[in-house]
Amino acid sequence: MKLIKIGGSIITNKNEYLQANFENIKRIAMELSEAKEDFILVHGAGSFGHIKALEYGLDNPTDVLGKEREIARVMHDVLYLNSIILNELINNGIPAISLPPHAIFKPDLDIDVVENLIISGFNPVLYGDGFVWNAKHRIISGDEIIEQLVRSIPIDYVIFATDVDGLFTKDPKVYEDAKFISNIKGGNYDAELLSHDATGSMLGKMKRIENIAKYVSKVLIINGNVPGRIKDALNGKEIKGTVIEA
Ligand code: IP8
């Protein structure tokens, strides 16, 4: 079993509210349909989640009170993106079933629901969402969901499909002298990996990835905008990307 996270930046146009990148979604669905082994899919929220989350001050994954209408809007919007993705997966022959995190986090993930789908031959699909517990609410990133999944389900490796080739010493979209990091073992990374969105900086993301790496053989960060890489990563082929091991 593999786990793949499709970042919001490759399935949406990140700066335009509710703009899906249909071209990429269709291509990725086709690549996923060529995976030789089972996989769980987790996708990010992109412009369906982060824009409003920032606007509403829901950009911290901490419990809040009194933003019911705001979080309900964000949760609707990410469910909408999820439904666009599910449609393409099913069109490509993948027996994908959506597990909206807000329905199965209480407050930890109800793993039985996920296992039941796997045992029954389906591909569970989860996504960055919001959830409500004890009258409080907050957003939950796809990465946090993955952290919970790898603890309970035997996963060989986790793939993060992003819009860059992997990790760099600096943001490669801003700095020309950013250097590609091909692998990281035991936390030897440069803390200058920055950029801010609704669920944290690259540094926060790295901490999660390090935690995830403890439960799997490796974590791969690859460029999902390059055709073929998602399929090859899922099928165990060697491709350009950063390999992270605990
Ligand atoms: O795109 C964010 O999830 P992510 C969730 O995986 C929301 O960071 C609702 C902004």
mmCIF file of C-alpha atoms and ligand atoms in Angstrom:
data_model
loop_
_atom_site.group_PDB
_atom_site.id
_atom_site.type_symbol
_atom_site.label_atom_id
_atom_site.label_comp_id
_atom_site.label_asym_id
_atom_site.label_seq_id
_atom_site.Cartn_x
_atom_site.Cartn_y
_atom_site.Cartn_z
ATOM 1 C CA MET A 1 0.000 0.000 0.000
ATOM 2 C CA LYS A 2 1.303 3.427 -0.988
ATOM 3 C CA LEU A 3 0.041 6.812 0.070
ATOM 4 C CA ILE A 4 0.115 9.782 -2.258
ATOM 5 C CA LYS A 5 -0.563 13.399 -1.396
ATOM 6 C CA ILE A 6 -1.438 15.600 -4.338
ATOM 7 C CA GLY A 7 -0.647 19.165 -3.361
ATOM 8 C CA GLY A 8 -3.283 21.848 -3.852
ATOM 9 C CA SER A 9 -0.884 23.858 -6.035
ATOM 10 C CA ILE A 10 -1.019 21.287 -8.836
ATOM 11 C CA ILE A 11 -4.764 20.636 -8.863
ATOM 12 C CA THR A 12 -5.932 24.241 -8.500
ATOM 13 C CA ASN A 13 -4.803 27.637 -9.697
ATOM 14 C CA LYS A 14 -3.572 28.651 -6.291
ATOM 15 C CA ASN A 15 -4.307 32.370 -6.473
ATOM 16 C CA GLU A 16 -7.771 32.172 -7.996
ATOM 17 C CA TYR A 17 -10.592 31.243 -5.646
ATOM 18 C CA LEU A 18 -12.354 28.015 -6.695
ATOM 19 C CA GLN A 19 -10.324 27.556 -9.873
ATOM 20 C CA ALA A 20 -9.541 23.902 -10.478
ATOM 21 C CA ASN A 21 -6.686 22.916 -12.798
ATOM 22 C CA PHE A 22 -8.717 20.455 -14.869
ATOM 23 C CA GLU A 23 -5.867 19.661 -17.218
ATOM 24 C CA ASN A 24 -3.668 18.475 -14.364
ATOM 25 C CA ILE A 25 -6.521 16.720 -12.530
ATOM 26 C CA LYS A 26 -7.362 14.679 -15.630
ATOM 27 C CA ARG A 27 -3.721 13.781 -16.330
ATOM 28 C CA ILE A 28 -3.063 12.849 -12.704
ATOM 29 C CA ALA A 29 -6.189 10.688 -12.577
ATOM 30 C CA MET A 30 -4.898 8.860 -15.651
ATOM 31 C CA GLU A 31 -1.458 8.371 -14.097
ATOM 32 C CA LEU A 32 -3.022 7.075 -10.875
ATOM 33 C CA SER A 33 -5.088 4.594 -12.889
ATOM 34 C CA GLU A 34 -1.793 3.071 -14.086
ATOM 35 C CA ALA A 35 -0.514 2.383 -10.576
ATOM 36 C CA LYS A 36 0.322 -1.284 -10.148
ATOM 37 C CA GLU A 37 -0.453 -1.401 -6.430
ATOM 38 C CA ASP A 38 -3.166 -0.083 -4.155
ATOM 39 C CA PHE A 39 -2.908 3.431 -2.871
ATOM 40 C CA ILE A 40 -4.612 5.884 -0.560
ATOM 41 C CA LEU A 41 -4.972 9.373 -1.961
ATOM 42 C CA VAL A 42 -4.915 12.558 0.087
ATOM 43 C CA HIS A 43 -5.259 15.878 -1.706
ATOM 44 C CA GLY A 44 -4.667 19.432 -0.654
ATOM 45 C CA ALA A 45 -7.119 22.315 -0.718
ATOM 46 C CA GLY A 46 -5.336 24.856 -2.933
ATOM 47 C CA SER A 47 -7.488 27.821 -3.885
ATOM 48 C CA PHE A 48 -10.611 26.013 -2.672
ATOM 49 C CA GLY A 49 -9.404 26.180 0.937
ATOM 50 C CA HIS A 50 -6.436 28.414 1.597
ATOM 51 C CA ILE A 51 -7.757 31.707 0.221
ATOM 52 C CA LYS A 52 -10.869 31.789 2.446
ATOM 53 C CA ALA A 53 -9.064 30.192 5.394
ATOM 54 C CA LEU A 54 -6.578 33.085 5.356
ATOM 55 C CA GLU A 55 -9.320 35.674 4.835
ATOM 56 C CA TYR A 56 -11.336 34.286 7.779
ATOM 57 C CA GLY A 57 -8.354 33.909 10.101
ATOM 58 C CA LEU A 58 -8.672 30.142 10.095
ATOM 59 C CA ASP A 59 -5.132 29.761 8.885
ATOM 60 C CA ASN A 60 -3.865 28.065 12.028
ATOM 61 C CA PRO A 61 -4.602 24.436 12.721
ATOM 62 C CA THR A 62 -5.761 25.307 16.247
ATOM 63 C CA ASP A 63 -9.281 25.061 17.688
ATOM 64 C CA VAL A 64 -11.472 28.151 17.322
ATOM 65 C CA LEU A 65 -14.923 29.167 18.525
ATOM 66 C CA GLY A 66 -17.486 31.381 16.815
ATOM 67 C CA LYS A 67 -16.491 30.976 13.165
ATOM 68 C CA GLU A 68 -19.173 28.449 12.303
ATOM 69 C CA ARG A 69 -20.327 30.082 9.077
ATOM 70 C CA GLU A 70 -16.766 30.677 7.945
ATOM 71 C CA ILE A 71 -15.550 27.135 8.501
ATOM 72 C CA ALA A 72 -18.749 25.773 6.951
ATOM 73 C CA ARG A 73 -17.926 27.770 3.792
ATOM 74 C CA VAL A 74 -14.355 26.435 3.678
ATOM 75 C CA MET A 75 -15.591 22.873 4.275
ATOM 76 C CA HIS A 76 -18.122 23.177 1.490
ATOM 77 C CA ASP A 77 -15.520 24.513 -0.930
ATOM 78 C CA VAL A 78 -12.997 21.713 -0.311
ATOM 79 C CA LEU A 79 -15.774 19.138 -0.616
ATOM 80 C CA TYR A 80 -16.536 20.667 -4.005
ATOM 81 C CA LEU A 81 -12.889 20.217 -5.087
ATOM 82 C CA ASN A 82 -12.975 16.662 -3.745
ATOM 83 C CA SER A 83 -16.006 15.899 -5.848
ATOM 84 C CA ILE A 84 -14.283 17.210 -9.011
ATOM 85 C CA ILE A 85 -11.323 14.933 -8.283
ATOM 86 C CA LEU A 86 -13.437 11.886 -7.447
ATOM 87 C CA ASN A 87 -15.304 12.286 -10.708
ATOM 88 C CA GLU A 88 -12.052 12.143 -12.709
ATOM 89 C CA LEU A 89 -10.691 9.206 -10.712
ATOM 90 C CA ILE A 90 -13.846 7.201 -11.325
ATOM 91 C CA ASN A 91 -13.880 8.230 -15.004
ATOM 92 C CA ASN A 92 -10.421 6.664 -15.208
ATOM 93 C CA GLY A 93 -11.569 3.379 -13.704
ATOM 94 C CA ILE A 94 -10.339 3.916 -10.129
ATOM 95 C CA PRO A 95 -12.790 2.674 -7.471
ATOM 96 C CA ALA A 96 -12.278 5.829 -5.415
ATOM 97 C CA ILE A 97 -14.453 6.606 -2.423
ATOM 98 C CA SER A 98 -14.292 9.890 -0.605
ATOM 99 C CA LEU A 99 -13.820 9.899 3.163
ATOM 100 C CA PRO A 100 -14.509 13.511 4.156
ATOM 101 C CA PRO A 101 -12.239 14.038 7.166
ATOM 102 C CA HIS A 102 -14.878 16.139 8.981
ATOM 103 C CA ALA A 103 -17.032 12.997 9.156
ATOM 104 C CA ILE A 104 -14.348 10.613 10.453
ATOM 105 C CA PHE A 105 -12.202 12.692 12.827
ATOM 106 C CA LYS A 106 -13.511 12.496 16.405
ATOM 107 C CA PRO A 107 -11.053 14.077 17.111
ATOM 108 C CA ASP A 108 -8.623 11.367 15.971
ATOM 109 C CA LEU A 109 -9.108 9.538 12.731
ATOM 110 C CA ASP A 110 -11.573 6.633 12.835
ATOM 111 C CA ILE A 111 -9.207 4.212 11.180
ATOM 112 C CA ASP A 112 -11.766 1.386 10.887
ATOM 113 C CA VAL A 113 -13.602 3.342 8.218
ATOM 114 C CA VAL A 114 -10.426 3.623 6.144
ATOM 115 C CA GLU A 115 -9.478 -0.029 6.663
ATOM 116 C CA ASN A 116 -12.944 -1.183 5.692
ATOM 117 C CA LEU A 117 -12.613 0.497 2.285
ATOM 118 C CA ILE A 118 -9.140 -0.936 1.683
ATOM 119 C CA ILE A 119 -10.174 -4.470 2.604
ATOM 120 C CA SER A 120 -13.173 -4.108 0.314
ATOM 121 C CA GLY A 121 -10.980 -3.168 -2.681
ATOM 122 C CA PHE A 122 -11.563 0.585 -2.845
ATOM 123 C CA ASN A 123 -9.171 3.530 -2.940
ATOM 124 C CA PRO A 124 -9.887 5.841 0.013
ATOM 125 C CA VAL A 125 -9.586 9.544 -0.817
ATOM 126 C CA LEU A 126 -9.142 12.095 1.978
ATOM 127 C CA TYR A 127 -8.316 15.802 1.798
ATOM 128 C CA GLY A 128 -7.421 18.946 3.709
ATOM 129 C CA ASP A 129 -10.674 19.890 5.415
ATOM 130 C CA GLY A 130 -12.199 21.425 8.537
ATOM 131 C CA PHE A 131 -13.756 19.572 11.415
ATOM 132 C CA VAL A 132 -15.821 20.189 14.495
ATOM 133 C CA TRP A 133 -15.291 18.595 17.880
ATOM 134 C CA ASN A 134 -16.709 19.580 21.277
ATOM 135 C CA ALA A 135 -18.253 22.733 19.800
ATOM 136 C CA LYS A 136 -14.844 23.917 18.564
ATOM 137 C CA HIS A 137 -13.667 23.847 14.985
ATOM 138 C CA ARG A 138 -10.477 24.054 13.019
ATOM 139 C CA ILE A 139 -8.943 23.234 9.694
ATOM 140 C CA ILE A 140 -6.910 20.094 9.261
ATOM 141 C CA SER A 141 -4.235 19.808 6.597
ATOM 142 C CA GLY A 142 -3.734 16.827 4.355
ATOM 143 C CA ASP A 143 -0.302 16.406 5.966
ATOM 144 C CA GLU A 144 -1.819 16.080 9.439
ATOM 145 C CA ILE A 145 -4.221 13.474 8.086
ATOM 146 C CA ILE A 146 -1.292 11.544 6.597
ATOM 147 C CA GLU A 147 0.482 11.618 9.964
ATOM 148 C CA GLN A 148 -2.491 9.814 11.473
ATOM 149 C CA LEU A 149 -2.883 7.381 8.577
ATOM 150 C CA VAL A 150 0.716 6.121 8.587
ATOM 151 C CA ARG A 151 0.533 5.398 12.320
ATOM 152 C CA SER A 152 -2.288 2.895 11.894
ATOM 153 C CA ILE A 153 -2.055 1.487 8.383
ATOM 154 C CA PRO A 154 0.987 -0.356 7.011
ATOM 155 C CA ILE A 155 2.185 1.928 4.208
ATOM 156 C CA ASP A 156 5.372 1.206 2.201
ATOM 157 C CA TYR A 157 6.131 4.785 1.312
ATOM 158 C CA VAL A 158 4.535 8.197 1.012
ATOM 159 C CA ILE A 159 4.761 10.422 -2.064
ATOM 160 C CA PHE A 160 4.209 14.173 -1.905
ATOM 161 C CA ALA A 161 3.450 15.495 -5.388
ATOM 162 C CA THR A 162 4.195 19.226 -5.384
ATOM 163 C CA ASP A 163 4.870 21.918 -7.998
ATOM 164 C CA VAL A 164 8.670 21.728 -7.683
ATOM 165 C CA ASP A 165 11.180 18.913 -8.142
ATOM 166 C CA GLY A 166 11.627 18.312 -4.408
ATOM 167 C CA LEU A 167 13.253 20.163 -1.552
ATOM 168 C CA PHE A 168 15.643 23.024 -2.159
ATOM 169 C CA THR A 169 17.917 25.014 0.116
ATOM 170 C CA LYS A 170 15.663 28.036 -0.609
ATOM 171 C CA ASP A 171 12.373 28.594 -2.403
ATOM 172 C CA PRO A 172 13.358 27.733 -6.018
ATOM 173 C CA LYS A 173 10.593 29.942 -7.420
ATOM 174 C CA VAL A 174 12.119 32.988 -5.770
ATOM 175 C CA TYR A 175 15.847 32.299 -5.583
ATOM 176 C CA GLU A 176 17.827 31.318 -8.657
ATOM 177 C CA ASP A 177 20.647 30.009 -6.495
ATOM 178 C CA ALA A 178 18.367 27.554 -4.648
ATOM 179 C CA LYS A 179 20.052 24.165 -4.563
ATOM 180 C CA PHE A 180 18.218 20.895 -4.967
ATOM 181 C CA ILE A 181 18.444 18.465 -2.021
ATOM 182 C CA SER A 182 18.333 14.887 -3.250
ATOM 183 C CA ASN A 183 18.039 13.229 0.142
ATOM 184 C CA ILE A 184 17.672 13.826 3.831
ATOM 185 C CA LYS A 185 18.344 11.320 6.529
ATOM 186 C CA GLY A 186 17.788 11.876 10.218
ATOM 187 C CA GLY A 187 16.764 15.535 9.945
ATOM 188 C CA ASN A 188 19.825 17.081 8.261
ATOM 189 C CA TYR A 189 17.884 19.778 6.389
ATOM 190 C CA ASP A 190 18.289 23.500 5.974
ATOM 191 C CA ALA A 191 15.755 25.420 8.075
ATOM 192 C CA GLU A 192 15.472 28.073 5.366
ATOM 193 C CA LEU A 193 12.778 26.191 3.447
ATOM 194 C CA LEU A 194 10.087 28.784 3.658
ATOM 195 C CA SER A 195 6.714 29.928 2.361
ATOM 196 C CA HIS A 196 3.469 30.492 4.149
ATOM 197 C CA ASP A 197 -0.004 29.168 3.495
ATOM 198 C CA ALA A 198 -3.059 28.386 5.613
ATOM 199 C CA THR A 199 -1.615 25.331 7.276
ATOM 200 C CA GLY A 200 1.932 26.398 7.970
ATOM 201 C CA SER A 201 5.365 27.119 6.613
ATOM 202 C CA MET A 202 7.631 24.719 4.767
ATOM 203 C CA LEU A 203 9.514 24.281 8.012
ATOM 204 C CA GLY A 204 6.349 23.139 9.809
ATOM 205 C CA LYS A 205 5.695 20.854 6.859
ATOM 206 C CA MET A 206 9.187 19.359 7.198
ATOM 207 C CA LYS A 207 8.538 18.542 10.858
ATOM 208 C CA ARG A 208 5.429 16.624 9.844
ATOM 209 C CA ILE A 209 7.272 14.875 7.036
ATOM 210 C CA GLU A 210 9.953 13.811 9.485
ATOM 211 C CA ASN A 211 7.263 12.344 11.749
ATOM 212 C CA ILE A 212 5.666 10.580 8.810
ATOM 213 C CA ALA A 213 9.055 9.154 7.753
ATOM 214 C CA LYS A 214 9.327 7.326 11.110
ATOM 215 C CA TYR A 215 6.463 5.039 10.114
ATOM 216 C CA VAL A 216 7.336 4.280 6.483
ATOM 217 C CA SER A 217 10.443 3.222 4.557
ATOM 218 C CA LYS A 218 10.762 6.664 2.939
ATOM 219 C CA VAL A 219 8.961 9.834 1.959
ATOM 220 C CA LEU A 220 9.396 11.096 -1.597
ATOM 221 C CA ILE A 221 8.834 14.694 -2.659
ATOM 222 C CA ILE A 222 8.339 14.934 -6.405
ATOM 223 C CA ASN A 223 7.127 17.322 -9.088
ATOM 224 C CA GLY A 224 3.552 16.380 -9.966
ATOM 225 C CA ASN A 225 3.476 18.947 -12.775
ATOM 226 C CA VAL A 226 5.888 16.839 -14.816
ATOM 227 C CA PRO A 227 3.892 14.212 -16.728
ATOM 228 C CA GLY A 228 4.764 10.647 -15.765
ATOM 229 C CA ARG A 229 6.417 11.318 -12.420
ATOM 230 C CA ILE A 230 3.400 10.442 -10.271
ATOM 231 C CA LYS A 231 2.890 7.181 -12.138
ATOM 232 C CA ASP A 232 6.604 6.300 -11.993
ATOM 233 C CA ALA A 233 6.872 7.162 -8.295
ATOM 234 C CA LEU A 234 3.883 4.956 -7.508
ATOM 235 C CA ASN A 235 5.350 2.127 -9.540
ATOM 236 C CA GLY A 236 8.677 2.307 -7.735
ATOM 237 C CA LYS A 237 10.718 3.686 -10.663
ATOM 238 C CA GLU A 238 13.646 5.954 -9.962
ATOM 239 C CA ILE A 239 12.784 9.558 -10.724
ATOM 240 C CA LYS A 240 13.964 13.008 -9.794
ATOM 241 C CA GLY A 241 12.813 13.956 -6.311
ATOM 242 C CA THR A 242 13.919 14.280 -2.695
ATOM 243 C CA VAL A 243 14.028 11.117 -0.614
ATOM 244 C CA ILE A 244 13.510 11.559 3.129
ATOM 245 C CA GLU A 245 14.297 8.795 5.572
ATOM 246 C CA ALA A 246 13.981 8.874 9.352
HETATM 247 O O1 IP8 B 1 -3.888 21.946 1.453
HETATM 248 C C1 IP8 B 1 -5.605 22.683 3.923
HETATM 249 O O2 IP8 B 1 -5.066 21.428 3.611
HETATM 250 P P1 IP8 B 1 -3.693 21.338 2.812
HETATM 251 C C2 IP8 B 1 -7.029 22.596 4.444
HETATM 252 O O3 IP8 B 1 -3.343 19.889 2.769
HETATM 253 C C3 IP8 B 1 -7.789 23.849 4.302
HETATM 254 O O4 IP8 B 1 -2.673 22.134 3.602
HETATM 255 C C4 IP8 B 1 -9.232 23.720 4.503
HETATM 256 C C5 IP8 B 1 -7.293 25.034 4.039
#
